[in-house]
Coordinates of C-alpha atoms and ligand atoms in Angstrom, one line a residue:
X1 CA 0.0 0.0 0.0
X2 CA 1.7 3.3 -1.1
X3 CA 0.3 6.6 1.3
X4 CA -0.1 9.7 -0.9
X5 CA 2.5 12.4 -0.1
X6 CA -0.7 14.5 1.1
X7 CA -0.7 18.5 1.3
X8 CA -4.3 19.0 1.7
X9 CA -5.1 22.5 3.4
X10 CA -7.9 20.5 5.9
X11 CA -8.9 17.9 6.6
X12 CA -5.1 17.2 5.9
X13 CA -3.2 14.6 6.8
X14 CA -2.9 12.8 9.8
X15 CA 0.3 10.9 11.5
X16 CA 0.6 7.2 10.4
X17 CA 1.2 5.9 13.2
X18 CA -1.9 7.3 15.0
X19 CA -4.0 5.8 12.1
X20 CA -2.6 2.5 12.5
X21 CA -3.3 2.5 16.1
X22 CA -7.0 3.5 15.4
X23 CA -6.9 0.6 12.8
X24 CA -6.2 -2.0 15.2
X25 CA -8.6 -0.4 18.0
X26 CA -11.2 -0.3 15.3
X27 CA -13.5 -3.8 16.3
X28 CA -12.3 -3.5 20.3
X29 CA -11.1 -0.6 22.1
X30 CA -8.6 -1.7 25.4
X31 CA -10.7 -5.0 25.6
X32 CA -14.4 -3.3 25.7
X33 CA -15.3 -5.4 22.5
X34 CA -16.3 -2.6 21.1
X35 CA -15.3 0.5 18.6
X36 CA -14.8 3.4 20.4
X37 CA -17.9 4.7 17.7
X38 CA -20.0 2.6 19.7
X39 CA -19.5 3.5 23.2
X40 CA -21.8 5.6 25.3
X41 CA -20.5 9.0 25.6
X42 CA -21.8 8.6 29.3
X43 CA -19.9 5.5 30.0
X44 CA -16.6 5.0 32.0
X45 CA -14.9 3.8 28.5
X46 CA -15.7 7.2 27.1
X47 CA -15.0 9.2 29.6
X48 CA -11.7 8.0 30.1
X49 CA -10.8 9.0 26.6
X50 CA -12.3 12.3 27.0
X51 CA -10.6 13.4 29.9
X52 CA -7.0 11.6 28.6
X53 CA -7.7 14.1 25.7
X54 CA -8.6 16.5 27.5
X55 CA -5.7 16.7 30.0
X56 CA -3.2 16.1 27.0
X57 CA -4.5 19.2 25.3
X58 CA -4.3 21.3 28.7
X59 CA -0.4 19.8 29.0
X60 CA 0.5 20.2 25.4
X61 CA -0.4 23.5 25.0
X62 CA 0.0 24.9 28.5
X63 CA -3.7 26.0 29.0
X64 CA -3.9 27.9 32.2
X65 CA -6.1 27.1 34.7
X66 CA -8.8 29.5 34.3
X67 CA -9.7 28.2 30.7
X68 CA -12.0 25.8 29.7
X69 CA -11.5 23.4 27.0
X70 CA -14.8 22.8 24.8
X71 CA -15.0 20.0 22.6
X72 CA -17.9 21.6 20.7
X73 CA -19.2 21.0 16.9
X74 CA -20.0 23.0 13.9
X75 CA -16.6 24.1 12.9
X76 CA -14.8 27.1 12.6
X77 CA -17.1 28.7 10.3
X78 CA -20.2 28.1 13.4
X79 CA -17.9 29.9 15.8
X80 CA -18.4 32.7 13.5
X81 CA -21.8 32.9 14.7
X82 CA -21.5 31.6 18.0
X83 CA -18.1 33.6 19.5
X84 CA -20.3 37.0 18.7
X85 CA -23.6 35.4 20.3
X86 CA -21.3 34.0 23.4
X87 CA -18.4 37.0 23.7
X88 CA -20.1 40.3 22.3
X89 CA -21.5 40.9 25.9
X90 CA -23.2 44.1 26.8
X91 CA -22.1 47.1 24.2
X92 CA -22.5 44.5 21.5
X93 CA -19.6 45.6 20.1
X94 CA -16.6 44.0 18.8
X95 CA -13.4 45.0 16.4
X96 CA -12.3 42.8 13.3
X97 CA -9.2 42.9 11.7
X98 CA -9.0 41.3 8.1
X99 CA -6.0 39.3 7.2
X100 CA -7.6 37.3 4.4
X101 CA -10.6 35.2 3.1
X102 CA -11.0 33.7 6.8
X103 CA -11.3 36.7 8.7
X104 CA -13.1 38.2 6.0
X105 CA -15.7 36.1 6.5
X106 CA -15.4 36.1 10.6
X107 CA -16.2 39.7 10.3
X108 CA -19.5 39.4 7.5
X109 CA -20.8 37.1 9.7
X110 CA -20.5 38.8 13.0
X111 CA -22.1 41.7 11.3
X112 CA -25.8 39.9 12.3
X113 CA -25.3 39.7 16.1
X114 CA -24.1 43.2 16.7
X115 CA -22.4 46.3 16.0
X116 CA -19.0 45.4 13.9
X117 CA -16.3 47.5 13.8
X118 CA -13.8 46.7 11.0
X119 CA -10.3 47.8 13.1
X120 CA -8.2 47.1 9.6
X121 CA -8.1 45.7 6.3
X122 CA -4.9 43.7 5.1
X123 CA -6.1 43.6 1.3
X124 CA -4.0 45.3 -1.2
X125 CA -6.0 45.0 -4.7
X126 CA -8.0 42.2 -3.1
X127 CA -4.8 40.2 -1.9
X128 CA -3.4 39.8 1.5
X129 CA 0.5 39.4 1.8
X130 CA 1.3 40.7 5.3
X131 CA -0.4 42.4 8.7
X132 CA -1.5 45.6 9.2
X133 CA 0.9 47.4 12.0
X134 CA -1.2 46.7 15.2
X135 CA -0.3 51.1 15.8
X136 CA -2.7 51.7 12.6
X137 CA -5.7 48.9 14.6
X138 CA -8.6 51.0 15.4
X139 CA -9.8 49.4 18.2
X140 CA -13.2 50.6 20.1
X141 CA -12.3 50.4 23.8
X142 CA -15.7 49.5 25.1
X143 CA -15.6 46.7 22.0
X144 CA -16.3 42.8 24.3
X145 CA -13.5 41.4 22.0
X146 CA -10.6 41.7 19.2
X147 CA -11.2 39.4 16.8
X148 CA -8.1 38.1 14.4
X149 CA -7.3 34.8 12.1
X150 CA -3.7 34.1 13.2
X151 CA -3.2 32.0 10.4
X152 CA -4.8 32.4 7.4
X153 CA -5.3 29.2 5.4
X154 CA -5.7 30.2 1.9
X155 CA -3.3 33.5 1.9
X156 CA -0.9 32.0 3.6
X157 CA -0.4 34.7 6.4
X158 CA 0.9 33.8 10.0
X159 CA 1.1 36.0 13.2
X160 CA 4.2 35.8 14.5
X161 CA 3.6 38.1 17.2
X162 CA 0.4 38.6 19.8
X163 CA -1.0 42.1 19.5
X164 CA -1.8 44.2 22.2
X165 CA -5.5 45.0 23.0
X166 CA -5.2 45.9 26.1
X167 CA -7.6 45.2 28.5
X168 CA -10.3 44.1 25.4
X169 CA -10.0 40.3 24.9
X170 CA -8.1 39.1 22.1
X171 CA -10.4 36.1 20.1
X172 CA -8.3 34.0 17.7
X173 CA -9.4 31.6 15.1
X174 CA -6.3 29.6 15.4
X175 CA -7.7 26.6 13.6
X176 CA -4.8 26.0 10.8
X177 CA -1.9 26.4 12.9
X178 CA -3.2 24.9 16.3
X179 CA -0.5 23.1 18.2
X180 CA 2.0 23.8 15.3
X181 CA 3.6 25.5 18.2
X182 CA 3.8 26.8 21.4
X183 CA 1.4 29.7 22.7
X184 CA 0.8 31.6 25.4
X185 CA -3.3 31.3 26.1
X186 CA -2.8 33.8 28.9
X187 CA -2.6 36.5 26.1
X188 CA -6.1 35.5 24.7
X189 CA -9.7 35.9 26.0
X190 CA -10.7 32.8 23.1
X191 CA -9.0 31.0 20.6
X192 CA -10.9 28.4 18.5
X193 CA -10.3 26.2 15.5
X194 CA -11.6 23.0 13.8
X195 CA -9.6 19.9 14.4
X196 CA -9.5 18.6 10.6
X197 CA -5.9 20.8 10.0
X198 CA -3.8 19.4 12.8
X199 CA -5.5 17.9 15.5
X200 CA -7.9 14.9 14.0
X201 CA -11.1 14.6 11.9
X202 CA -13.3 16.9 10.7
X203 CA -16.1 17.2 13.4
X204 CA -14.8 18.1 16.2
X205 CA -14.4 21.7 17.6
X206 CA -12.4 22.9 20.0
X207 CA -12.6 26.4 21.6
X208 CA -10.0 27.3 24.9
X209 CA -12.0 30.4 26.4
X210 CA -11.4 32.2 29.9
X211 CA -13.6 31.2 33.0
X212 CA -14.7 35.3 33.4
X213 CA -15.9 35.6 29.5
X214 CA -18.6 32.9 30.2
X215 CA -22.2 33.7 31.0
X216 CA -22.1 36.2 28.5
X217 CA -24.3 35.2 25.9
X218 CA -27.1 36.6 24.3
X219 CA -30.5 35.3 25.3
X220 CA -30.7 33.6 21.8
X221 CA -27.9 31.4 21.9
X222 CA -28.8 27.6 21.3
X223 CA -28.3 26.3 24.6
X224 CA -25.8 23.6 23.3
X225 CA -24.0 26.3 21.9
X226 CA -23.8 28.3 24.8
X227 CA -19.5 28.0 25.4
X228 CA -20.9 28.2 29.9
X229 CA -23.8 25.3 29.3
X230 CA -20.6 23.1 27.2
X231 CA -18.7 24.0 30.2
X232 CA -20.5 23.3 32.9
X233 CA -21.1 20.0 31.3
X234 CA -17.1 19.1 30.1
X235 CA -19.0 19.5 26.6
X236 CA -21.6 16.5 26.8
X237 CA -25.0 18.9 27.3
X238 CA -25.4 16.6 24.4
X239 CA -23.6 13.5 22.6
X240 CA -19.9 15.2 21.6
X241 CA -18.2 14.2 18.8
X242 CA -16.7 11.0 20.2
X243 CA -15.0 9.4 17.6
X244 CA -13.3 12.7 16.8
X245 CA -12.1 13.2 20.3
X246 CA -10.6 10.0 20.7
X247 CA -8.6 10.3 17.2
X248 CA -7.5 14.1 18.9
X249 CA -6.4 12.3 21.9
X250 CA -3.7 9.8 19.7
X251 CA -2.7 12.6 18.2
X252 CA -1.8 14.8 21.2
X253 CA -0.1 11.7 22.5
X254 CA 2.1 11.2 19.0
X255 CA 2.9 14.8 20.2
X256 CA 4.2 14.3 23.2
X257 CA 6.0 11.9 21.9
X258 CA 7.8 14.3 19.0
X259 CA 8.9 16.6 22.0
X260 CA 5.8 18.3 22.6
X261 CA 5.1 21.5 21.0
X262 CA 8.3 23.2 21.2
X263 CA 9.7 19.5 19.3
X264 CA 7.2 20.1 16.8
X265 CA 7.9 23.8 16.4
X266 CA 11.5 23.0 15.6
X267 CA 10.2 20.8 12.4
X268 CA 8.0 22.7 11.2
X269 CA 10.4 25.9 10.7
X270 CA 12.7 23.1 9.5
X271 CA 10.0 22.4 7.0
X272 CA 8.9 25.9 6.0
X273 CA 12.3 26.8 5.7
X274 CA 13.3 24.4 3.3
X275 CA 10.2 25.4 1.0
X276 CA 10.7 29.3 1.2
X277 CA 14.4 28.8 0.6
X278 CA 13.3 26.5 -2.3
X279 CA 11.0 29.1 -3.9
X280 CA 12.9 32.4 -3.0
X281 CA 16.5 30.2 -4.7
X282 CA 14.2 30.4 -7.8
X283 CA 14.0 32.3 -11.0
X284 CA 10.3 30.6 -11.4
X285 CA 8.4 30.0 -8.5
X286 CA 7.0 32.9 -6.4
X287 CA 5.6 33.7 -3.2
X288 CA 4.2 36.7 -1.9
X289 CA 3.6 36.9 1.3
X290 CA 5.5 39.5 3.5
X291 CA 9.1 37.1 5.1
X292 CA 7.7 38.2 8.4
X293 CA 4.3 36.8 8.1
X294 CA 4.8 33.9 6.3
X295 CA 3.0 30.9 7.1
X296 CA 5.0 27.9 8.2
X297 CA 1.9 25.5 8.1
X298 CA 0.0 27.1 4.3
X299 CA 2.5 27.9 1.4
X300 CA 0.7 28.9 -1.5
X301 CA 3.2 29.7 -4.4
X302 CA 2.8 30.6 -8.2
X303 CA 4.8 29.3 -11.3
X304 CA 6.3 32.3 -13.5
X305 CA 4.3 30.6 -16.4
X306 CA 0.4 30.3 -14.9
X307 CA -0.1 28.1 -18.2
X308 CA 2.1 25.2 -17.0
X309 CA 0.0 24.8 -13.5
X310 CA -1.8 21.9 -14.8
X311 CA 1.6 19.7 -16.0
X312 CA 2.5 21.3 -12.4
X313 CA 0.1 19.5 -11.0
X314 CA 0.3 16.0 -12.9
X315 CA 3.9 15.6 -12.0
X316 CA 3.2 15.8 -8.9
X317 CA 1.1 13.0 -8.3
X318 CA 3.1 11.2 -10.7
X319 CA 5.5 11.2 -7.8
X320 CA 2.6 10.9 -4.9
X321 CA 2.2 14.6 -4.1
X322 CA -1.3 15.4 -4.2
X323 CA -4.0 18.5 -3.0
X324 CA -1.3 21.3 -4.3
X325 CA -3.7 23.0 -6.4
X326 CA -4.2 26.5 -4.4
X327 CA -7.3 27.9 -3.2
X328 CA -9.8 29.0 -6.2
X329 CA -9.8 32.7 -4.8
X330 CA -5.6 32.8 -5.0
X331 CA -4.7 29.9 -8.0
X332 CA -1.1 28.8 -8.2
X333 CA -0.5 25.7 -5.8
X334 CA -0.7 25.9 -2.0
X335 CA 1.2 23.3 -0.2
X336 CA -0.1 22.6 3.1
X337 CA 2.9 21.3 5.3
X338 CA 0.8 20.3 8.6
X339 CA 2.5 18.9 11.6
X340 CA 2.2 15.3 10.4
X341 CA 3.7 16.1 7.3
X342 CA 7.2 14.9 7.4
X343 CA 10.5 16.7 6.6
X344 CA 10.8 13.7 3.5
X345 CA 7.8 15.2 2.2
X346 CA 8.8 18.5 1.9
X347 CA 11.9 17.0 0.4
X348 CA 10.2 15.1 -2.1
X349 CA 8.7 18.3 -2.7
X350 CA 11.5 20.7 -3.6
X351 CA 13.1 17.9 -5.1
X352 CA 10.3 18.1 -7.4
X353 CA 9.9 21.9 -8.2
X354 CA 13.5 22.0 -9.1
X355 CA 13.2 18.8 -11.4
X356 CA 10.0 21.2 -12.9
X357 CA 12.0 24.5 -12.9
X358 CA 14.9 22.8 -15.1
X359 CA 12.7 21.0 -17.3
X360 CA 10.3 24.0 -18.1
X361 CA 12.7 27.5 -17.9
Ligands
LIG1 C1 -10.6 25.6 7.6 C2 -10.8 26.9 8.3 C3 -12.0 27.4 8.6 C4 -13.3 26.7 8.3 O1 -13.5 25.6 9.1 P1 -14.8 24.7 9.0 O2 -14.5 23.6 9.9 O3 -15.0 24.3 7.6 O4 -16.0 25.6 9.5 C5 -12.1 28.6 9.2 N1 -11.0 29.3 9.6 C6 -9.7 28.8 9.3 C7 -8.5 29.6 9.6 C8 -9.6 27.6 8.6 O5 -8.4 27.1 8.3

């Protein structure tokens, strides 16, 4: 059996080993006699996992006390909705800042649950290379939250830095570079994300929010939705995504077991590094994104001659490289280089592109 070389932006590839466990778990989990699909959420099977998960996620990631971990459903794109309807609080107000297409859409949405300030714009003739100087933000200083994409997806722009907002929360959709490294949560009222970039399957949720922004939410709010009620009930006010969770909480332990974040961190620049240094050596592949914001998990890139994308492409999976076609809004090829995408893949890669370049300039 030959695995694809895999650089799907989500849901992206997950770490062999953690699918080969799941394999054999598959008919009878620990001796149960049964898939972990089939448990009870209720029962003492289940909730073992959960709270292995759980605990993993608070170690990995250095969660402080005073957040709660929600394993909630709907994806990012629901928390659009549902971190206005749970954070806005009582001036309804909130700031945006656009980055690219997923913040753009953070902010349209928010638009129906109160009064939206857009604190900056990134685009530059409808494209998004870098981040607005946090200095040039305007914030609202009664606003219940800050609202940012620290990594956008399809643009390929990463936060490197945390900006100040002061005593206004900061919310994060962190979903495409969540535990790609270490962060400090202390810095943040919210961060969310989706778990089908780095952390599992599609279908799970997760959102790290701090005790004191809870109880918050408008009257409106679908009580399984409300981020207190999914607190107050370690996020089974109704059946969580359980088969999800447990595939999260293999994957948290295959990170411990790479050195924790900080050891993941260290391959990832390893990885990114090798790909910039690949496209920037070049006379024919481009990227650009600002050096300072560019994202070590997304690289999207573009071939001098647009017309050759397509032999681009078939090469590629003539060698097992597959998803590199970017996002329909940008075009060129995005190459998604997730934590479980090894350092031989990138490899294989760049190995690749210059085969291409020599062949085709
Ligand atoms: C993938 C992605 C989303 C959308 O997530 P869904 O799970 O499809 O709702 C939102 N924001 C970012 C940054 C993403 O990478």
């Amino acid at each position: 059996m030959a695995r694809a070389i895999n650089f799907s932006a989500g849901p992206a590839a997950l770490p062999e080993p953690v699918l080969k466990q799941a394999a054999e778990e598959m008919l009878d989990w620990h001796g149960s006699g049964m898939s972990v699909m089939e448990m009870s959420h209720r029962g003492s099977e289940f909730i073992s996992i959960y709270e292995e998960a759980i605990a993993l996620l608070r170690e990995l990631l250095a969660v402080p006390d005073n957040y709660k971990i929600l394993f909630m459903q709907g994806g990012a794109l629901a928390e659009n909705a549902l971190i206005p309807m749970n954070l806005l609080g009582p001036t309804a107000k909130a700031d945006y800042v656009i980055t690219g297409s997923w913040s753009k859409k953070s902010y349209k949405e928010a638009q129906r649950y109160g009064s939206i300030n857009l604190a900056a714009d990134a685009a530059q003739d409808g494209k998004y290379r870098g981040i607005p100087p946090v200095a040039q933000w305007k914030l609202t200083p009664d606003a219940g939250y800050v609202h940012v994409c620290t990594n956008e997806t399809i643009d390929g722009v990463e936060f490197f830095f945390t900006p100040d907002t002061g005593k206004v929360p900061l919310v994060a959709d962190i979903s495409s570079h969540f535990m790609s490294r270490p962060m400090d949560i202390i810095n943040y009222g919210a961060v969310y994300g989706g778990a089908q970039k780095n952390i599992g399957p599609a279908g799970l949720t997760i959102v790290i929010v701090r005790e004191d922004l809870l109880g918050r939410a408008h009257p409106l709010t679908p009580t399984a939705f409300d981020f207190k009620t999914v607190a107050e009930s370690d996020s089974m006010y109704n059946t969580p995504p359980t088969y999800a969770i447990y595939i999260a909480g293999l994957v948290f332990k295959w990170m411990k077991a790479q050195g924790g974040l900080a050891g993941i961190e260290q391959r990832n620049i390893e990885k990114a590094k090798l790909l910039y240094d690949t496209i920037d050596a070049s006379g024919f592949y481009s990227n650009t994104v600002d050096k300072d914001a560019r994202s070590r998990m997304n690289v999207p890139f573009f071939l001098k001659d647009e017309a050759l994308n397509a032999d681009f492409l078939k090469g590629a999976k003539e060698r097992g490289m597959v998803q590199l076609r970017g996002h329909r809004s940008v075009g060129g090829m995005r190459a998604s280089i997730y934590n479980a995408m090894p350092i031989e893949g990138v490899r294989a890669l760049v190995e690749y592109m210059r085969d291409f370049e020599k062949a085709h300039a």
